[in-house]
Each structure stands twice: as C-alpha cells, then as structure tokens.
Amino acid sequence: MYSRIYVLRFPKETSDKPMICKLVKEYDVEFNILKATILPQCEGIMVIELIGHKKNVRASLDYLKGLGVVTEALSTIIRRDENRCFQCGACTGICPTHALYIERETMAVLFEPDKCTGCGLCVTTCPVRAMEVSLLQTVNSFG
Ligand code: SF4
Ligand code: SF4
C-alpha cells in the first residue's frame, strides 16, 4: 500500500467542483485532508494524504492535473525519539520496508532511516508517539 502527502493547488475555476470524492469512487484511493483553504471563486490549497495502490494514486493525480490542479509531493522525514521508545516492537509488524525491525541477537528494536519511505504508518501505531514525522519542502508531483 502506498501513502504520501501532497499539496494540491486549485485554480479558481475548479474550487467549487467535487473532485476529491471522485478519488475514492473512481480511483480506489483513500484520502485524509490535513489542511484546506478553499474560498468560493478563489484559488485554493489543500494538504492531503493519498493512500492506495501506487498506480491508482498516480492515475488520480493525473486526473487532478487534467483539471488544472497543480500537485506536489511533500517530502517527509521520520525520526525516532529514543527517550520515548520503550522497545515494545509494535511498529516492526507494520513497517512495510523493514526500516523498523527487531535484531534477533539482542531483541532490540532498531530503526534504519535509510530504508524509511516516510509512509507514516508507525507514527499512528506507536503507543507513546516515539515516531515523529516532519514535512519538508515540496519535491515533485509523484515520487
Ligand atoms: S514511516 Fe515508519 S512505517 Fe513507514 S517506512 Fe518509515 S519507519 Fe517504516
Ligand atoms: S512502537 Fe514506539 S515504543 Fe514501540 S518499539 Fe516502536 S517506536 Fe518504540
């Protein structure tokens, strides 16, 4: 499953069109709106997380672009607060890239940032919020 946060910039002609609900119905892409500023007859901006198969997310972005929406992926960086982490291991089962894993010899929960895609699944799984997400500058429309 692919998950990424995007910034969508809507031209004023599209600000009153129900485009986002079509992402679920026609592209099987779930969404989570993190921030939205859309005024009637004005340009709008939305920060949204898109979740689904990568090809479906790509198709949904192509759909939005076809309507004049400018899309930019947000680069994310994940950090672990070592003072909070109590090594419960709950995050290791959910991490799709094994950036979080249990080292068998020591049974320690390790985090390898180089393997992390920034999907954010561990952030909501961790019971003590030891995994933190920071949003960086926009990068490209699909990554
Ligand atoms: S954000 Fe968390 S769950 Fe997702 S790849 Fe990185 S460490 Fe794994
Ligand atoms: S779920 Fe949180 S507390 Fe548990 S091992 Fe992972 S980061 Fe540490």
mmCIF file of N, CA and C in Angstrom, residues 6-14 19-20 43-48 50 60-73 138-142:
data_model
loop_
_atom_site.group_PDB
_atom_site.id
_atom_site.type_symbol
_atom_site.label_atom_id
_atom_site.label_comp_id
_atom_site.label_asym_id
_atom_site.label_seq_id
_atom_site.Cartn_x
_atom_site.Cartn_y
_atom_site.Cartn_z
ATOM 1 N N TYR A 6 0.469 15.165 -0.281
ATOM 2 C CA TYR A 6 0.589 16.072 -1.430
ATOM 3 C C TYR A 6 0.001 17.435 -1.095
ATOM 4 N N VAL A 7 0.542 18.431 -1.765
ATOM 5 C CA VAL A 7 -0.064 19.756 -1.753
ATOM 6 C C VAL A 7 -0.778 19.922 -3.093
ATOM 7 N N LEU A 8 -2.065 20.259 -3.039
ATOM 8 C CA LEU A 8 -2.848 20.481 -4.257
ATOM 9 C C LEU A 8 -3.194 21.959 -4.339
ATOM 10 N N ARG A 9 -2.933 22.540 -5.476
ATOM 11 C CA ARG A 9 -3.275 23.952 -5.685
ATOM 12 C C ARG A 9 -4.351 24.014 -6.765
ATOM 13 N N PHE A 10 -5.511 24.495 -6.373
ATOM 14 C CA PHE A 10 -6.668 24.511 -7.270
ATOM 15 C C PHE A 10 -6.816 25.873 -7.926
ATOM 16 N N PRO A 11 -6.946 25.926 -9.250
ATOM 17 C CA PRO A 11 -7.290 27.205 -9.886
ATOM 18 C C PRO A 11 -8.718 27.592 -9.516
ATOM 19 N N LYS A 12 -9.036 28.874 -9.577
ATOM 20 C CA LYS A 12 -10.336 29.317 -9.086
ATOM 21 C C LYS A 12 -11.509 28.699 -9.845
ATOM 22 N N GLU A 13 -11.308 28.305 -11.117
ATOM 23 C CA GLU A 13 -12.410 27.712 -11.888
ATOM 24 C C GLU A 13 -12.819 26.359 -11.316
ATOM 25 N N THR A 14 -11.915 25.699 -10.565
ATOM 26 C CA THR A 14 -12.213 24.344 -10.089
ATOM 27 C C THR A 14 -12.553 24.297 -8.606
ATOM 28 N N MET A 19 -14.076 17.272 -6.741
ATOM 29 C CA MET A 19 -13.077 16.389 -7.346
ATOM 30 C C MET A 19 -12.565 15.331 -6.387
ATOM 31 N N ILE A 20 -12.426 15.713 -5.131
ATOM 32 C CA ILE A 20 -11.734 14.824 -4.196
ATOM 33 C C ILE A 20 -12.522 13.533 -3.936
ATOM 34 N N GLU A 43 -8.586 30.864 -5.736
ATOM 35 C CA GLU A 43 -7.705 29.717 -5.764
ATOM 36 C C GLU A 43 -7.700 29.051 -4.391
ATOM 37 N N GLY A 44 -7.472 27.758 -4.394
ATOM 38 C CA GLY A 44 -7.450 27.033 -3.123
ATOM 39 C C GLY A 44 -6.189 26.210 -2.982
ATOM 40 N N ILE A 45 -5.904 25.836 -1.750
ATOM 41 C CA ILE A 45 -4.755 24.979 -1.485
ATOM 42 C C ILE A 45 -5.179 23.922 -0.478
ATOM 43 N N MET A 46 -4.728 22.716 -0.708
ATOM 44 C CA MET A 46 -5.092 21.612 0.183
ATOM 45 C C MET A 46 -3.864 20.747 0.421
ATOM 46 N N VAL A 47 -3.657 20.351 1.680
ATOM 47 C CA VAL A 47 -2.625 19.370 2.005
ATOM 48 C C VAL A 47 -3.358 18.074 2.301
ATOM 49 N N ILE A 48 -3.048 17.039 1.542
ATOM 50 C CA ILE A 48 -3.849 15.818 1.594
ATOM 51 C C ILE A 48 -2.949 14.597 1.547
ATOM 52 N N LEU A 50 -2.759 10.797 0.355
ATOM 53 C CA LEU A 50 -3.419 9.849 -0.542
ATOM 54 C C LEU A 50 -2.899 8.452 -0.228
ATOM 55 N N SER A 60 -4.960 8.984 -10.112
ATOM 56 C CA SER A 60 -5.793 10.033 -9.503
ATOM 57 C C SER A 60 -5.118 11.398 -9.612
ATOM 58 N N LEU A 61 -3.779 11.404 -9.503
ATOM 59 C CA LEU A 61 -3.055 12.671 -9.670
ATOM 60 C C LEU A 61 -3.145 13.155 -11.114
ATOM 61 N N ASP A 62 -3.079 12.206 -12.056
ATOM 62 C CA ASP A 62 -3.220 12.578 -13.474
ATOM 63 C C ASP A 62 -4.601 13.184 -13.729
ATOM 64 N N TYR A 63 -5.613 12.591 -13.063
ATOM 65 C CA TYR A 63 -6.982 13.121 -13.191
ATOM 66 C C TYR A 63 -7.044 14.567 -12.697
ATOM 67 N N LEU A 64 -6.447 14.809 -11.523
ATOM 68 C CA LEU A 64 -6.469 16.166 -10.964
ATOM 69 C C LEU A 64 -5.708 17.139 -11.858
ATOM 70 N N LYS A 65 -4.556 16.693 -12.347
ATOM 71 C CA LYS A 65 -3.762 17.574 -13.224
ATOM 72 C C LYS A 65 -4.534 17.927 -14.488
ATOM 73 N N GLY A 66 -5.308 16.945 -14.978
ATOM 74 C CA GLY A 66 -6.109 17.195 -16.178
ATOM 75 C C GLY A 66 -7.159 18.275 -15.961
ATOM 76 N N LEU A 67 -7.505 18.504 -14.709
ATOM 77 C CA LEU A 67 -8.484 19.546 -14.386
ATOM 78 C C LEU A 67 -7.807 20.863 -14.013
ATOM 79 N N GLY A 68 -6.497 20.903 -14.160
ATOM 80 C CA GLY A 68 -5.777 22.147 -13.890
ATOM 81 C C GLY A 68 -5.230 22.274 -12.483
ATOM 82 N N VAL A 69 -5.325 21.186 -11.700
ATOM 83 C CA VAL A 69 -4.808 21.232 -10.330
ATOM 84 C C VAL A 69 -3.297 20.981 -10.364
ATOM 85 N N VAL A 70 -2.547 21.815 -9.669
ATOM 86 C CA VAL A 70 -1.099 21.621 -9.573
ATOM 87 C C VAL A 70 -0.836 20.735 -8.361
ATOM 88 N N THR A 71 -0.106 19.627 -8.565
ATOM 89 C CA THR A 71 0.146 18.679 -7.473
ATOM 90 C C THR A 71 1.636 18.624 -7.182
ATOM 91 N N GLU A 72 1.957 18.598 -5.883
ATOM 92 C CA GLU A 72 3.358 18.484 -5.472
ATOM 93 C C GLU A 72 3.428 17.530 -4.285
ATOM 94 N N ALA A 73 4.339 16.577 -4.352
ATOM 95 C CA ALA A 73 4.518 15.663 -3.221
ATOM 96 C C ALA A 73 5.321 16.371 -2.142
ATOM 97 N N THR A 138 8.271 20.818 -0.804
ATOM 98 C CA THR A 138 7.715 20.015 -1.854
ATOM 99 C C THR A 138 8.831 19.574 -2.783
ATOM 100 N N VAL A 139 8.651 18.370 -3.347
ATOM 101 C CA VAL A 139 9.664 17.849 -4.250
ATOM 102 C C VAL A 139 9.110 17.782 -5.673
ATOM 103 N N ASN A 140 8.458 16.708 -6.047
ATOM 104 C CA ASN A 140 7.917 16.626 -7.397
ATOM 105 C C ASN A 140 6.498 16.102 -7.321
ATOM 106 N N SER A 141 5.839 15.984 -8.451
ATOM 107 C CA SER A 141 4.431 15.646 -8.419
ATOM 108 C C SER A 141 4.169 14.190 -8.073
ATOM 109 N N PHE A 142 5.118 13.309 -8.287
ATOM 110 C CA PHE A 142 4.900 11.903 -7.971
ATOM 111 C C PHE A 142 6.228 11.268 -7.668
#
